[in-house]
Tab-separated table of C-alpha atoms in Angstrom:
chain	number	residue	atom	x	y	z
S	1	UNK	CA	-30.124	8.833	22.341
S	2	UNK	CA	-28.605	11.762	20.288
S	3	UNK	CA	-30.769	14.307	18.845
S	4	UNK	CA	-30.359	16.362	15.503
S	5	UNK	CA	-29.681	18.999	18.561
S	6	UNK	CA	-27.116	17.476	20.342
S	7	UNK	CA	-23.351	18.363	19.385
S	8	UNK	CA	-21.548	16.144	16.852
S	9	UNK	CA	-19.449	13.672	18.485
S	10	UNK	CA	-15.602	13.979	17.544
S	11	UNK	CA	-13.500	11.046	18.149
S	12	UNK	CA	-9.828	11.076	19.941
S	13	UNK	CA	-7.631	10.537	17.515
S	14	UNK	CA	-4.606	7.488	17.814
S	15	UNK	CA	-1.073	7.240	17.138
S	16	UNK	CA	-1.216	5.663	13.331
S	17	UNK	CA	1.292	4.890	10.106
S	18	UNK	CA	0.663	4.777	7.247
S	19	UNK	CA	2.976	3.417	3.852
S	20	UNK	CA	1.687	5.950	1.310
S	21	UNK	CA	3.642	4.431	-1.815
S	22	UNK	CA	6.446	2.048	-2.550
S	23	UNK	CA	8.458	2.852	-5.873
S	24	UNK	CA	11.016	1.399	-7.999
S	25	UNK	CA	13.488	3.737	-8.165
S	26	UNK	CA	16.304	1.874	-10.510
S	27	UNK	CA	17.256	-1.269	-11.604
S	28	UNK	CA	20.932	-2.001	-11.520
S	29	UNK	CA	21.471	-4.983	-14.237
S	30	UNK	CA	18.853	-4.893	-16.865
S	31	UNK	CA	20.353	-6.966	-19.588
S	32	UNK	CA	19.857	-10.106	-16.614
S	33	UNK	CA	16.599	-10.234	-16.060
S	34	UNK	CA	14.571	-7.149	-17.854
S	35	UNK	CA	12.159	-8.286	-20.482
S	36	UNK	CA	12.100	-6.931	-23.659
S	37	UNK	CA	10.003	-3.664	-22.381
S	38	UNK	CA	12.418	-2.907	-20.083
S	39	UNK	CA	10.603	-4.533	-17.118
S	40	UNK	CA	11.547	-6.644	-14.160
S	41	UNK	CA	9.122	-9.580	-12.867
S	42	UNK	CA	9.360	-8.793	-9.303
S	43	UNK	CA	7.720	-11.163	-6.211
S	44	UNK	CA	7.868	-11.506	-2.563
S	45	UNK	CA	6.335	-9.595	-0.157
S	46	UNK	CA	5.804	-5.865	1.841
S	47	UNK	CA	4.213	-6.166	5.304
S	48	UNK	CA	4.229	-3.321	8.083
S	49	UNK	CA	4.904	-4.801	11.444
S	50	UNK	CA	3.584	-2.447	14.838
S	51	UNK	CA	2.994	-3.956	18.183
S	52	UNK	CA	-0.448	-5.805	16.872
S	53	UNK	CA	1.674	-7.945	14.283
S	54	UNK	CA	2.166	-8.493	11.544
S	55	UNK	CA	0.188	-6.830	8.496
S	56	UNK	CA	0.816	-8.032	4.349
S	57	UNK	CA	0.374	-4.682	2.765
S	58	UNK	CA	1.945	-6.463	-0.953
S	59	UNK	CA	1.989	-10.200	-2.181
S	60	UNK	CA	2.942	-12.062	-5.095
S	61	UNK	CA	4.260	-15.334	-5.993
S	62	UNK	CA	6.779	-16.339	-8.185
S	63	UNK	CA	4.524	-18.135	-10.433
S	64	UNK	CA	2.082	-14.479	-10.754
S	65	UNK	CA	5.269	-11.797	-10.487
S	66	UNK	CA	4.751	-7.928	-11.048
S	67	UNK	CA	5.738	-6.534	-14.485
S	68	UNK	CA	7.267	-3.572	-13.498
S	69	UNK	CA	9.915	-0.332	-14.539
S	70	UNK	CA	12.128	1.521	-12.854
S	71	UNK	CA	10.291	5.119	-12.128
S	72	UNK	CA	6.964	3.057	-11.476
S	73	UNK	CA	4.750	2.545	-8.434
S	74	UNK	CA	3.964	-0.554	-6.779
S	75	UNK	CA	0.106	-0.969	-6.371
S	76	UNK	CA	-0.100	-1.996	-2.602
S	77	UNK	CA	-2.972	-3.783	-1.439
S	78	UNK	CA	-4.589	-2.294	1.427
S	79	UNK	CA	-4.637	-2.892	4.920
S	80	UNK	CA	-7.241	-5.220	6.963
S	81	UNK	CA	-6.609	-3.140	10.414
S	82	UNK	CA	-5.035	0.471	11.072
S	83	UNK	CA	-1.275	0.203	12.158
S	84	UNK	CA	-0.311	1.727	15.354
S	85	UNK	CA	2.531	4.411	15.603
S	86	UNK	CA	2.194	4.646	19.255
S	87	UNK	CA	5.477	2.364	20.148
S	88	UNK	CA	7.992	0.989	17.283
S	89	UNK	CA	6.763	0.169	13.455
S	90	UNK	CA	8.516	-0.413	11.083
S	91	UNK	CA	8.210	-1.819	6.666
S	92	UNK	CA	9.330	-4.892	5.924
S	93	UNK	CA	10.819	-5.513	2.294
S	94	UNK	CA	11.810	-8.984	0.740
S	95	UNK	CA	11.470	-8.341	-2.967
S	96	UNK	CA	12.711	-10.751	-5.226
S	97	UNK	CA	13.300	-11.423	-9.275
S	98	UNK	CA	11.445	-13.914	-11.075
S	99	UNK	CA	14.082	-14.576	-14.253
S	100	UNK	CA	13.152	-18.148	-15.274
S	101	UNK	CA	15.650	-19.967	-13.202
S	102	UNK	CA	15.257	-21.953	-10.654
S	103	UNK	CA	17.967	-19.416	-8.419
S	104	UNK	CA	15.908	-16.462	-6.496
S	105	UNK	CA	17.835	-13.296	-7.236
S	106	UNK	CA	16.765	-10.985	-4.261
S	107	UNK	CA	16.447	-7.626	-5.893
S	108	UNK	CA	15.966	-6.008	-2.797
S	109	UNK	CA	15.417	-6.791	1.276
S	110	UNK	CA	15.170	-5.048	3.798
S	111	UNK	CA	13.639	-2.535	6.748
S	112	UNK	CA	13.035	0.433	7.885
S	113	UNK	CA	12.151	1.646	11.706
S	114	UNK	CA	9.921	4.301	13.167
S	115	UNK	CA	10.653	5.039	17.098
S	116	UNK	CA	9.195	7.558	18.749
S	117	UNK	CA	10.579	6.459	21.974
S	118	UNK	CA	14.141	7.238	20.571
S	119	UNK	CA	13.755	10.476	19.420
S	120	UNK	CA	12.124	9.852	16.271
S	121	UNK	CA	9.395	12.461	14.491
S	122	UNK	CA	5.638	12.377	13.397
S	123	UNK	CA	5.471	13.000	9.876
S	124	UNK	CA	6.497	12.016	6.528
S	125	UNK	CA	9.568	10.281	6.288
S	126	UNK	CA	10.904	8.071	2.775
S	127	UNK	CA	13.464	5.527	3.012
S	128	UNK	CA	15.821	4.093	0.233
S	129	UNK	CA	16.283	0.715	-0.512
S	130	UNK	CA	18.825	-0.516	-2.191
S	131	UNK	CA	20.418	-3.885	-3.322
S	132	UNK	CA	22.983	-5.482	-5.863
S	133	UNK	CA	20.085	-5.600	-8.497
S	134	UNK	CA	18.480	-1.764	-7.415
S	135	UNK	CA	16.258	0.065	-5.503
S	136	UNK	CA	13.151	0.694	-3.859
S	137	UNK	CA	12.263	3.900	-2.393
S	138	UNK	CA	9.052	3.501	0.322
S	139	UNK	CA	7.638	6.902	1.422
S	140	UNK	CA	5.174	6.296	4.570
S	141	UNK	CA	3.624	8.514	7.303
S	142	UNK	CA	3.245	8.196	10.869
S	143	UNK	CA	0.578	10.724	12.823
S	144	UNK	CA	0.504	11.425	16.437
S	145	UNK	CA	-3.182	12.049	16.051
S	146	UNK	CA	-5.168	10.460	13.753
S	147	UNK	CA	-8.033	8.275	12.287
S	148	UNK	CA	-8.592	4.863	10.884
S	149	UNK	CA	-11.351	4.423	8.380
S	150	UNK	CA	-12.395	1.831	6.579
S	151	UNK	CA	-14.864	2.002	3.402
S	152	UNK	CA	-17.095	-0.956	1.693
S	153	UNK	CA	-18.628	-0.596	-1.081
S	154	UNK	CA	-22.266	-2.586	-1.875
S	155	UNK	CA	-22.688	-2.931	-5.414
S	156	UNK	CA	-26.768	-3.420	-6.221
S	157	UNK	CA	-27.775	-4.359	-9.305
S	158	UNK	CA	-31.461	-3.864	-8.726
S	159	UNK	CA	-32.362	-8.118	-9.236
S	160	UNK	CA	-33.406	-10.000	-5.772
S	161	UNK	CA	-31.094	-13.061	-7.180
S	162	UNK	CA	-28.232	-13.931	-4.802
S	163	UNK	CA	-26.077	-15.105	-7.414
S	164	UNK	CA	-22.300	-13.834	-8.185
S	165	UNK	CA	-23.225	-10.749	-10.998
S	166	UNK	CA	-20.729	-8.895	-12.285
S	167	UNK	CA	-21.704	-5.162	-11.610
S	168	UNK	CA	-19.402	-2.294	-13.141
S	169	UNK	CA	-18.298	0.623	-10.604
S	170	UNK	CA	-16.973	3.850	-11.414
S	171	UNK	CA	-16.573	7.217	-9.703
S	172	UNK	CA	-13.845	8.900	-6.821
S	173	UNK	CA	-13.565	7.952	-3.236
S	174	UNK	CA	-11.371	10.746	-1.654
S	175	UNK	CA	-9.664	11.132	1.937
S	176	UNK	CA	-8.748	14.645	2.907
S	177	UNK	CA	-6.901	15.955	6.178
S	178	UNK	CA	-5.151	18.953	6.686
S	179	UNK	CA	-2.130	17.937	5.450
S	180	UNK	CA	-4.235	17.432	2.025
S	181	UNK	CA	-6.619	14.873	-0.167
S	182	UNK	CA	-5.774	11.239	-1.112
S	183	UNK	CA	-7.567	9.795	-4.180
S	184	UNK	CA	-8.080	6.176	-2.847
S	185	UNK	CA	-10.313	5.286	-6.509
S	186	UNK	CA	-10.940	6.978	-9.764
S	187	UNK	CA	-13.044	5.830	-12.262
S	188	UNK	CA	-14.766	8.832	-13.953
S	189	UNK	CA	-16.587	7.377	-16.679
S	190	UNK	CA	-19.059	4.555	-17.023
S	191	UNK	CA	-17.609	3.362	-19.888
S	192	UNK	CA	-13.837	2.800	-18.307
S	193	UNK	CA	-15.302	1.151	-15.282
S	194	UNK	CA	-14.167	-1.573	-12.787
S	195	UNK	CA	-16.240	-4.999	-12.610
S	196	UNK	CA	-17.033	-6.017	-9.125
């Protein structure tokens, strides 16, 4: 049993990757299919794939698509399980345009492989995608030795009841390594908060 003597237990880190963002980098035909704020309705779907599987790190459906500009972020989703860098990985891109017809108009598919067995480096790495109706740039990570962590968050709001309550969150929850700090939330103020 440890003791408040004993020295802290580090863990061995593990090969890991990690898609940091996924951006929309231009749209080639916007008098097609761009709404009248200059957005595109985008679906389909972004997985990473490493020797565990399959992973969905993005999903929508045609009937719920993603408003969304060129110069503009995709909000990914999160990941249930760390993906392994260890042997090949790779992102997985099958974007489409949702314009009203019944045609799908892919806007862009695609994939992009990490190999360390074939010479390829740890690090940062971002990868253009492009097709006839633009681009997508995805800008991921892979680590030779690193940590997976996952964080839950309990709201309370102070009644015994069991019942589904609303309960409004706010403040930061930060990750920070040496190669620097990722905001994973912000919500500074109790009165822009998110409802759990």
């Amino acid at each position: 049993m440890p003791t408040e003597y004993d020295e802290p237990f580090l863990p061995k880190g593990s090969r890991l990757f990690e898609i940091l963002s996924v951006r929309i980098e231009h749209i080639n035909k916007p008098d097609s299919f761009l709404s009248s704020e200059s957005k595109v309705a985008l679906y389909g779907t972004i997985n990473a794939r490493d020797d565990d599987g399959v992973e969905p790190i993005w999903t929508r459906s045609r009937q719920n698509p993603l408003l969304i500009r060129a110069g503009n972020t995709i909000l990914l989703e999160g990941l249930s399980r760390p993906l392994y860098s260890q042997d090949r990985c790779n992102i997985e891109l099958d974007l489409l345009v949702a314009n009203g017809a019944e045609e799908e108009l892919t806007f862009v598919n695609g994939f992009t492989l990490f190999d360390p067995r074939h010479g390829d480096k740890y690090g940062v790495a971002k990868r253009l995608f492009s097709g006839d109706l633009g681009s997508v740039q995805a800008c991921y990570a892979t680590f030779a030795d690193a940590l997976y962590a996952s964080i839950t968050i309990f709201p309370l709001d102070g009644d015994d009841d069991d019942s589904a309550v609303a309960t409004n969150v706010y403040g930061t929850i930060s990750a920070t390594t040496r190669r620097g700090t990722s905001e994973l939330f912000r919500q500074v103020s109790k009165h822009k908060s998110v409802t759990v």
